[in-house]
Amino acid sequence: MKENFTKYGSMSALQTDPRCMHAQAIQTGITPAPQNRAFFNNLITLYSNSNLHSLALRLFNSIPCPNTVTWTSIISAFSASPLAVRLFLSMLRQSATILPNARTMASLLKTCAFLNYDSIGPQLQALSFKLSLYENAFVGSAFVSLYCKTRDLDSARKVFDELSERDEVCFGAIINGLAQNKRPIDALRCFADTRREDALSSFHSISGALCAAAGLAMLEQCRIIHGHAVAIGMDSDVYVGTGLIDGYGKCGLVEEARRVFDELEVGLNIAGWNAMMAGYAQQGSVDLVVELFRLMERRGMKPDEYSILAVLTAFCNAGMDMEAERWFNRMKLQHGLEPRIEHYTCLVGVLGRAGRLEEAEKVVSTMPYEPDAAVWRVLLSSCVSNRNADMALRMSSKLLEMDPHDDSALVILANAFASTERWDGVKEVWKMMNDKRLRKEIGRSWIEVRGSVCVFFAGDRRHPRKDEIYTKLAELMDEIENLGYVPILDEMLHEVDEEEKRVSLRHHSEKVAVAFGLLDGVTPPGKPLRIVKNLRICKDCHEAFRYICMLTKSEIIVRDAHRYHRLLNGTCNCGNIW
């Protein structure tokens, strides 16, 4: 290859327009003959890298008897196009002696992953067995990426487990695939396996592990991975840095995320800035989000859809409907960005919470997208906070039309009826759920202790320290009642005995988790008590936590399904809007 370039053009010509190299070859009488094939194979790649794909295809068609490298070059050139698949099939039909190699297979698998061709994977897997390419780590990684992209995680894991040699590329593919498909625990286990198997860490594997830890708000895991990145000199990598900002932000440590951001600001791309703004947005820190947005513009960076989404999320979490509307309109007029359905969902949410339900419904009916479940659900939730049971009934029907087994549609509707004391409606909803054999999603809360996660359900008695937990919980509830806490019972069935309501409220999963976190040896002295919940925190638990943080002189941080709540000295950063 080097000899060819020395003969037909200097190595510096590689960095120039490939048409110049091609013209020079033509002038010197070099033709696409078999003896010159290596030069023209590389020229195809150069045309592709220069985004001159039509010229690459024209050159390919002029080469007589293309070999495997030639076919691979043109297939790789069109890896983002269905043409790559057609070229691959032509290659197989061309000659029995020209067979794909590992690079050919990996390039085609990249195409299938990009185009989401889930049906081709098993066929290519069978072909790779026949050609003895299946054990190749390069090909194996490509299969893992394809199956993860098409959400066939069992096949991805099977391919990964069957590889005899797994390098950092294989581990990066499976870790990222699992993390992005909501299998964070499995992703973190795979990351731990890299250490046990002495595989090198890559920015792919580290950023994937950070994504997994962020999804579970596992702060200690983020810190461990951060320490590992520092030890191997990868903490300054832009992808790792973005993962750290996202991880610390989703763990509620926006100050730590900002420290990483400030260290890497010069080298960060738009994703890093968006991650920092998203971290602030989850806290409802409007001023900081807008300040960062303005700074990004002054740095000459053009905001994208995710930048605006972070701003709208901040306004939504802060209940600032007028500002949210202003920024939503500015998105297209000032920044030339087309709002996506996520932006409309934010706007509907903030209008609904502000009591502007009719306007919110009008946005849903006029937006250029078919409303999805998230849009109807946020509007339905707004009906509860505004005590509008009639509208809630309509919104619930919309959700059930999309999915008759959506338990949230009926649970939120029951809450809407309860908020207006329409107890017959509440009973009818629960009867409907029983008839449909639907069960309300079980609330669970978890707390991280020295890198491990302890999960609690309402009334959970599985923990080895259960007696200590419930003794502590009883003490806390009695003491905060003496401080003025009054249980909020209005969302529970009217017919249920009041004492039964109190007992049920006392044993909510987040209260059990807080009691465990306040036991000796669980939360380090001076550190915030950190709880994550899979559902929205209930009003009573939020009220109880206000008093508990006053009683214990501690900070309680709760990440629920909507946002972060930082409770300190009896106040919460949410301002009772969530």
Tab-separated table of N, CA, C and O in Angstrom, residues 6 36 130 195-196 219 266 269 273 319 340 383 451 468 506 565:
chain	number	residue	atom	x	y	z
A	6	THR	N	3.623	5.800	-2.861
A	6	THR	CA	4.899	6.415	-3.203
A	6	THR	C	5.051	6.502	-4.715
A	6	THR	O	5.569	7.464	-5.265
A	36	ASN	N	-2.742	-2.924	-9.924
A	36	ASN	CA	-2.873	-1.600	-9.290
A	36	ASN	C	-4.062	-1.551	-8.322
A	36	ASN	O	-4.455	-0.470	-7.892
A	130	LYS	N	-20.299	-20.209	9.204
A	130	LYS	CA	-19.789	-20.978	8.060
A	130	LYS	C	-18.409	-20.500	7.627
A	130	LYS	O	-17.567	-21.288	7.191
A	195	ARG	N	-12.451	-5.760	34.764
A	195	ARG	CA	-11.351	-5.738	35.730
A	195	ARG	C	-10.905	-7.150	36.050
A	195	ARG	O	-9.722	-7.440	36.169
A	196	ARG	N	-11.883	-8.070	36.200
A	196	ARG	CA	-11.532	-9.452	36.538
A	196	ARG	C	-10.804	-10.152	35.389
A	196	ARG	O	-9.960	-11.012	35.622
A	219	LEU	N	-24.436	6.964	43.311
A	219	LEU	CA	-23.355	7.940	43.454
A	219	LEU	C	-22.008	7.276	43.709
A	219	LEU	O	-20.992	7.653	43.104
A	266	VAL	N	-13.439	23.637	27.895
A	266	VAL	CA	-12.871	24.010	26.593
A	266	VAL	C	-13.044	22.888	25.570
A	266	VAL	O	-13.356	23.136	24.401
A	269	ASN	N	-18.103	19.071	23.874
A	269	ASN	CA	-18.998	19.362	22.760
A	269	ASN	C	-20.379	19.694	23.316
A	269	ASN	O	-20.579	19.788	24.528
A	273	TRP	N	-22.360	20.140	27.426
A	273	TRP	CA	-23.112	21.305	27.916
A	273	TRP	C	-24.560	20.922	28.216
A	273	TRP	O	-25.123	21.337	29.240
A	319	GLY	N	-42.366	25.422	37.688
A	319	GLY	CA	-43.740	25.902	37.560
A	319	GLY	C	-43.849	27.263	36.896
A	319	GLY	O	-44.803	28.002	37.148
A	340	ARG	N	-39.765	18.954	19.116
A	340	ARG	CA	-40.127	17.552	19.067
A	340	ARG	C	-41.252	17.294	20.065
A	340	ARG	O	-41.634	18.184	20.828
A	383	CYS	N	-54.610	17.104	35.900
A	383	CYS	CA	-56.010	17.111	36.331
A	383	CYS	C	-56.128	16.814	37.822
A	383	CYS	O	-57.010	17.342	38.506
A	451	GLY	N	-21.616	1.282	47.826
A	451	GLY	CA	-21.588	0.707	46.482
A	451	GLY	C	-22.658	-0.332	46.211
A	451	GLY	O	-22.836	-0.743	45.062
A	468	GLU	N	-34.679	-3.017	63.702
A	468	GLU	CA	-34.111	-1.688	63.949
A	468	GLU	C	-34.772	-0.636	63.064
A	468	GLU	O	-35.045	0.487	63.508
A	506	ARG	N	-47.401	5.363	57.156
A	506	ARG	CA	-46.130	5.252	57.877
A	506	ARG	C	-45.175	4.260	57.228
A	506	ARG	O	-43.962	4.382	57.386
A	565	HIS	N	-35.730	16.228	44.751
A	565	HIS	CA	-36.185	17.001	45.908
A	565	HIS	C	-35.021	17.071	46.896
A	565	HIS	O	-34.532	16.031	47.360
